[in-house]
Coordinates of C-alpha atoms in Angstrom, one line a residue:
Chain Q
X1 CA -34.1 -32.2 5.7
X2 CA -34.8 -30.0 2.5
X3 CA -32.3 -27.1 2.8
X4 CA -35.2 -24.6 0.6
X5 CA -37.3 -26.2 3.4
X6 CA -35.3 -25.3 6.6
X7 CA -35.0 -21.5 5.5
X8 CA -38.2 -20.7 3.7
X9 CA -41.4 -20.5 5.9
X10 CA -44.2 -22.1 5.2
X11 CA -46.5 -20.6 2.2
X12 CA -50.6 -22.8 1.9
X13 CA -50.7 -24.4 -0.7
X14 CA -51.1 -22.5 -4.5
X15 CA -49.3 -19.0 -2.8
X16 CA -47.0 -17.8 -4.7
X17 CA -43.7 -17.2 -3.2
X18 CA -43.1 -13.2 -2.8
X19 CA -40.2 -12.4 -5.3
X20 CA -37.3 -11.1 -2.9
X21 CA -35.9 -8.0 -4.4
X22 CA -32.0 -8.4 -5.1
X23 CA -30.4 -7.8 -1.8
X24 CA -26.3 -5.9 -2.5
X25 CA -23.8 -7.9 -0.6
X26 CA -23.7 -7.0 2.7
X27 CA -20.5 -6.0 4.3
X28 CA -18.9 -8.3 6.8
X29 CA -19.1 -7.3 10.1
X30 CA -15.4 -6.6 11.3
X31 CA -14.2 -9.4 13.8
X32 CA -12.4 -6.9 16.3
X33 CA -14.4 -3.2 16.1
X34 CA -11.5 -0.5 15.9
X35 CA -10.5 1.1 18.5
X36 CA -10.7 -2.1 20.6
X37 CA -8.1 -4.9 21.5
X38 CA -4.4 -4.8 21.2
X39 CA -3.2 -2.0 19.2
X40 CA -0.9 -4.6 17.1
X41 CA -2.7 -8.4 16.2
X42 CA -2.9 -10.6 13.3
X43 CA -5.3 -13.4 11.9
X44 CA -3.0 -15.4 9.6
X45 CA -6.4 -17.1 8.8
X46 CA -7.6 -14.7 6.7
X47 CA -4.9 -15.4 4.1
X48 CA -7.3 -18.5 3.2
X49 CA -10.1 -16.1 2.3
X50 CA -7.9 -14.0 -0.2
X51 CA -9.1 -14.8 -3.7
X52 CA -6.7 -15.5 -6.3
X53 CA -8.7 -12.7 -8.3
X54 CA -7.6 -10.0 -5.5
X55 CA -4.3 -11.1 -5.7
X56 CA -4.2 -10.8 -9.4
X57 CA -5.6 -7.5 -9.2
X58 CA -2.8 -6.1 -6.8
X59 CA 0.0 -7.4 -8.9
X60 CA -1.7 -6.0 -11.8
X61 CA -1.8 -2.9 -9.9
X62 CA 2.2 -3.5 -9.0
X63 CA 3.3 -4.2 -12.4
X64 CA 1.6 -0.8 -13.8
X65 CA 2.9 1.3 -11.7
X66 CA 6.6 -0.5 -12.1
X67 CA 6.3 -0.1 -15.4
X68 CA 5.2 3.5 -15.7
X69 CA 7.7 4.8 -13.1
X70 CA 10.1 2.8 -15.5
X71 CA 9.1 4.8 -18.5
X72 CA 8.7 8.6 -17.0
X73 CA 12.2 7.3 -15.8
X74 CA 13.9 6.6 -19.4
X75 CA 11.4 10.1 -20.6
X76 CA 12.1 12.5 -18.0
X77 CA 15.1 11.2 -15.9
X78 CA 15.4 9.3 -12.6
X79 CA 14.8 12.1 -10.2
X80 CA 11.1 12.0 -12.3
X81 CA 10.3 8.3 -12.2
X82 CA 12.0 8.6 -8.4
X83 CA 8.5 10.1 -7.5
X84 CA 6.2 7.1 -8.9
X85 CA 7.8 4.9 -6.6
X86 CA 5.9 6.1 -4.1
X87 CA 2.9 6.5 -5.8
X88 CA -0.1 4.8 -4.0
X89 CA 0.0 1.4 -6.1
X90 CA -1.9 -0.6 -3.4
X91 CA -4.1 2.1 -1.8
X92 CA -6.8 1.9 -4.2
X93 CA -7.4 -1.9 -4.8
X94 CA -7.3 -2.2 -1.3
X95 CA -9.8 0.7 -0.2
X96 CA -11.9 -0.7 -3.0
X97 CA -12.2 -4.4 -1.5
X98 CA -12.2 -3.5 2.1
X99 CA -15.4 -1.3 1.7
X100 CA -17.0 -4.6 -0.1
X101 CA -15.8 -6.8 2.0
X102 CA -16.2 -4.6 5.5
X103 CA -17.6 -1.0 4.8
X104 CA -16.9 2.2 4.3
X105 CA -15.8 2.8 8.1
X106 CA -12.9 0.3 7.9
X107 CA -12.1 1.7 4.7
X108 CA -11.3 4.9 6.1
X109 CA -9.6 3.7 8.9
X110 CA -6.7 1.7 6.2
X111 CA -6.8 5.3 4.7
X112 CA -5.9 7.1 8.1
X113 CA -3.2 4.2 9.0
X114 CA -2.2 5.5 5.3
X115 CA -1.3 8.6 5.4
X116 CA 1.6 7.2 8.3
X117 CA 2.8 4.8 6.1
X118 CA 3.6 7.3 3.7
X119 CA 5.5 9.3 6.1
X120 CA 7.4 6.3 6.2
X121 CA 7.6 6.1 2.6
X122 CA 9.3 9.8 2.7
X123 CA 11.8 8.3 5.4
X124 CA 12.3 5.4 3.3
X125 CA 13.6 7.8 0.2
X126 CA 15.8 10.4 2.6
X127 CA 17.9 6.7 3.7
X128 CA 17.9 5.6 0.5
X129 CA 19.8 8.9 -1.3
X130 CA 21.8 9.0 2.6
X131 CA 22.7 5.1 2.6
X132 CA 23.7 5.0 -1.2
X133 CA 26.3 7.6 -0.2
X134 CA 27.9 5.4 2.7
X135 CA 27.3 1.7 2.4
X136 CA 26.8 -1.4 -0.4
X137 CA 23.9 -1.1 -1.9
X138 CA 22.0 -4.2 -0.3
X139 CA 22.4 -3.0 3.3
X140 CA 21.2 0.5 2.2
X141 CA 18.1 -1.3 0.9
X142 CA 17.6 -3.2 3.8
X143 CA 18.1 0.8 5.8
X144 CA 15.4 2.1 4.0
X145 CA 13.2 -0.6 4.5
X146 CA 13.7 -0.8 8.3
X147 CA 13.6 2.9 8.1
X148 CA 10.3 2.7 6.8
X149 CA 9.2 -0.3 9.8
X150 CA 10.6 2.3 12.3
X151 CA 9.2 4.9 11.7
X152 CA 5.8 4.4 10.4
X153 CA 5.2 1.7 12.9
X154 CA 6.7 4.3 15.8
X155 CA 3.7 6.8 14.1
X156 CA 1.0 4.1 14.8
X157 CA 1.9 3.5 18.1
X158 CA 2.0 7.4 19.3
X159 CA -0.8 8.5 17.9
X160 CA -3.0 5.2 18.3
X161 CA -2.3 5.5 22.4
X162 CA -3.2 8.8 22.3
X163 CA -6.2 8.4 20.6
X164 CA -7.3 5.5 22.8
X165 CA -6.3 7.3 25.8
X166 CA -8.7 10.4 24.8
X167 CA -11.5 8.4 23.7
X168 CA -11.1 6.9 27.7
X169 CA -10.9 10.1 28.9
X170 CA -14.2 11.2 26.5
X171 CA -15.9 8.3 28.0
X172 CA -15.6 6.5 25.0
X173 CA -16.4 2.8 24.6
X174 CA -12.5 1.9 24.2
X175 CA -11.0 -0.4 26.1
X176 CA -7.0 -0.5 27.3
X177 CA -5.1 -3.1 25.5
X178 CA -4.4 -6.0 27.6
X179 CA -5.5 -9.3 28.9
X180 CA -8.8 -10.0 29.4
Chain D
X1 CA 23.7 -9.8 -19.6
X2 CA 23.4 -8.0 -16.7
X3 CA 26.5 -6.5 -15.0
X4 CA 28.0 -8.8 -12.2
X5 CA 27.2 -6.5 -9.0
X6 CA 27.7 -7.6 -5.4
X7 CA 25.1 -5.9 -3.3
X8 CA 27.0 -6.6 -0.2
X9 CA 29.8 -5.3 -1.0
X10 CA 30.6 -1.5 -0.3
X11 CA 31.8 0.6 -3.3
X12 CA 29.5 -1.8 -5.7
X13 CA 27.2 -0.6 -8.0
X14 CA 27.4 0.5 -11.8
X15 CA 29.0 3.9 -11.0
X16 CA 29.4 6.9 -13.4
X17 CA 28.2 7.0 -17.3
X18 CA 25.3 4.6 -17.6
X19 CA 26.1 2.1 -20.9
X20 CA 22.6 -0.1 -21.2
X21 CA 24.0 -3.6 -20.4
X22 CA 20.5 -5.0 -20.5
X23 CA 18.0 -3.6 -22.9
X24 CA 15.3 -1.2 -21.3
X25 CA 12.6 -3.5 -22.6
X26 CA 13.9 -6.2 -20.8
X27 CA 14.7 -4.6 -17.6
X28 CA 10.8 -2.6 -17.6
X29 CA 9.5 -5.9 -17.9
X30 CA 11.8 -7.5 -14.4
X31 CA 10.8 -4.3 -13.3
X32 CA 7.2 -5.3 -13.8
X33 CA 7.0 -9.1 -12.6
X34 CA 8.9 -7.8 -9.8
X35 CA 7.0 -4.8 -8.5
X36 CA 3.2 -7.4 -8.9
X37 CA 5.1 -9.7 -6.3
X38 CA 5.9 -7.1 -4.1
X39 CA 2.6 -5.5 -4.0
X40 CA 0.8 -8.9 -3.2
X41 CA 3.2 -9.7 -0.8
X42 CA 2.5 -6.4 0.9
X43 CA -1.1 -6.8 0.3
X44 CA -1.2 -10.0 2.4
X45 CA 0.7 -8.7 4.8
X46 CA -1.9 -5.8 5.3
X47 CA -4.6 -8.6 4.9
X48 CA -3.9 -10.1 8.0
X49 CA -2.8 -7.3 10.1
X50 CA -5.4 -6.0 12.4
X51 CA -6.6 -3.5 13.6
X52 CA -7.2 -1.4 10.1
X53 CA -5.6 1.5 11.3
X54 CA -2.4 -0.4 11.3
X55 CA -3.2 -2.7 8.5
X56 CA -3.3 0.7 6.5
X57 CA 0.8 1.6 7.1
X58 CA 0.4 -1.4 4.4
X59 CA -1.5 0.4 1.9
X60 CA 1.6 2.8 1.7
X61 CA 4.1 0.3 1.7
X62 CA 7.5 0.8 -0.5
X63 CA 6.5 -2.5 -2.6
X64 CA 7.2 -0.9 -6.0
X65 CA 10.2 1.4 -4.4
X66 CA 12.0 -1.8 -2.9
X67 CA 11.0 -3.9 -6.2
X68 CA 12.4 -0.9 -8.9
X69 CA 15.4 0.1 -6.4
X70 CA 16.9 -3.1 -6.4
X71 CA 16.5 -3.7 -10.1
X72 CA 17.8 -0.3 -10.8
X73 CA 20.7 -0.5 -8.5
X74 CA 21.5 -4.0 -10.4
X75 CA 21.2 -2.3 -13.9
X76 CA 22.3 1.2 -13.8
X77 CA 24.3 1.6 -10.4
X78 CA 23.8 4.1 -6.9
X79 CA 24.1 7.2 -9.0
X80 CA 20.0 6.2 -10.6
X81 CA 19.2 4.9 -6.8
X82 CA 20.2 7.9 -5.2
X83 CA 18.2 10.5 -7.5
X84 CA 15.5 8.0 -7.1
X85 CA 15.4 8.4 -3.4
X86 CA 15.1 12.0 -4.1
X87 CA 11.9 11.5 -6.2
X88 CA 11.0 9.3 -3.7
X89 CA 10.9 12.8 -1.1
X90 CA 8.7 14.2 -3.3
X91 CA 6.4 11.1 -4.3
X92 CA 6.3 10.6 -0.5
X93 CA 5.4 13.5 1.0
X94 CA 2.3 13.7 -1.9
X95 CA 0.9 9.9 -0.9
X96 CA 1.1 11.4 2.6
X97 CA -1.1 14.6 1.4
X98 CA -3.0 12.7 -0.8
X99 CA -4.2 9.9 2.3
X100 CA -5.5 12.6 3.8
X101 CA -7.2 14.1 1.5
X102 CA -8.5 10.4 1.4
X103 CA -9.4 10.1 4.9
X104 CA -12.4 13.2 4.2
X105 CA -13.2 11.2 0.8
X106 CA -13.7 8.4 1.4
X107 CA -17.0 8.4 3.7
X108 CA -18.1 11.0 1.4
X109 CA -17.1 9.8 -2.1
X110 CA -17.2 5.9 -1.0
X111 CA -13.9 3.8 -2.0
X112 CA -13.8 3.3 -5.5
X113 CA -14.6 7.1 -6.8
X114 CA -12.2 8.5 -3.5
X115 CA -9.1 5.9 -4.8
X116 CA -9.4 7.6 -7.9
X117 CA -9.4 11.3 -6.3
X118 CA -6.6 10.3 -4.3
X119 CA -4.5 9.2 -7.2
X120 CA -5.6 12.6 -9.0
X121 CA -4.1 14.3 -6.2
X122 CA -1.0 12.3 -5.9
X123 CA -0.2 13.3 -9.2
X124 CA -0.9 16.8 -8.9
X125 CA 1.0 17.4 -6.1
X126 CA 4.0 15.2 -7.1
X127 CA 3.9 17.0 -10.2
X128 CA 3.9 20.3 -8.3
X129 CA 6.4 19.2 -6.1
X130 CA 9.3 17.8 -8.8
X131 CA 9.0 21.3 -10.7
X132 CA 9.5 22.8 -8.2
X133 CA 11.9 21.6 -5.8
X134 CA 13.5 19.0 -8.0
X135 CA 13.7 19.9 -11.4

């Protein structure tokens, strides 16, 4: 069957067909609404929909920001480029395509998850400057990274369960983590 | 030539006065090509994650702090790592202000215009923050 035929209806014959105004790209709809589900998951098949453009933009995004910590560094010392380490190189490529991709709602809720990563980012730096003092430097890398997975994760996990547990409470449409 | 450091072993590092083995050039552009692969590899990390919320630890992710740290501990030794951990306190706790600062922005602002008021603020703050408790 003719494809234009299965979606357009019908017109008599000598109508014009109506000019459809430009529609903007529609969000997609979330596949697990937050607030819902388990409070940790993952879709590994969504690594298929990543275009090589998105990718190219975050590593652009990396390199920048590698590059001008690099240079406050040799202009204003390493305490100075110390800070644009932690300066939010992903955060806005990220917002940006999630709010295309799945709307503004979602986009604030990788914002809020945010703000505890960074915490973890501040834990990261305090076991960095303690570690470098007491062990080789690889396993004082590896410190500050699981420093960072402890405690931001740790974060999530409190104050997600609390906030599922008073939305329950509120009456809220949030359901307990578990089987179904 | 970069100097021959063992990252496993304790005591290793380029200790005291910093002699540039490796060019800056060369090492800002390692530096560069590593902290892109980083980012992405954090990025599809986050990509998959779900729910957002948790996805979004990702967004603040020490990609360019693990990338730079281990480049500058190779190059110049602990003594640049450590005072870059103490930037780091600084650089930290402004992404942390600056997120939520983000979290009223962004359903008011929309993404793109909010990203760039959160990096504003970043910078303010860090700014802020190295004068006064660093410098």
């Amino acid at each position: 069957m003719n494809r234009a035929h299965a979606r357009a209806p019908a017109l008599p014959h000598g109508t014009l067909q109506p000019e459809q105004p430009e529609q903007p790209e529609q969000p997609e709809q979330p596949e697990q609404p937050e607030g819902s589900g388990a409070l940790v998951g993952a879709q590994p098949g969504k690594v298929r929909k990543m275009r090589l453009q998105e990718l190219a933009v975050r590593f652009a995004f990396g390199a920048a920001v590698s590059v001008l910590a690099g240079l406050v560094s040799l202009g204003w010392g390493p305490r100075a480029g110390g800070t644009f380490l932690a300066f939010p190189a992903i955060l806005p490529a990220t917002l940006t395509l999630i709010e295309k991709k799945e709307g503004t709602s979602e986009a604030r809720h990788d914002v809020a998850g945010a703000v505890l990563g960074a915490v973890g980012l501040t834990a990261f730096g305090a076991t960095t400057v303690w570690a470098l003092h007491r062990m080789a430097v690889g396993l004082a890398l590896v410190a500050a990274a699981a420093s960072w997975v402890v405690v931001s994760v740790a974060l999530y996990l409190m104050t997600e369960s609390a906030r599922r547990l008073l939305t329950d409470g509120n009456g809220g449409g949030a359901r307990r983590p578990g089987p179904e | 030539m970069a100097p021959q450091v063992n990252l496993w072993a304790h005591g290793a590092g380029v200790d005291g006065e910093y002699e540039p083995a490796v060019s800056d050039l060369v090492t800002l552009a390692v530096k560069a090509v590593n902290g892109g692969l980083f980012v992405v590899a954090f990025a599809v990390m986050a990509e998959v994650l779900i729910p957002k919320r948790f996805a979004g630890l990702f967004s603040a992710a020490p990609s360019v702090a693990l990338a730079n740290l281990l480049v500058v501990l190779i190059v110049k030794g602990r003594h640049h790592g450590v005072e870059n951990g103490l930037g780091m306190l600084v650089g930290g706790a402004a992404m942390a202000g600056a997120c939520v600062a983000g979290m009223y922005l962004v359903p008011r602002l929309r993404a793109r215009r909010a990203s760039a008021a959160i990096c504003v603020i970043w910078l303010a703050v860090a700014e802020a923050g190295y004068l006064v408790a660093l410098r």
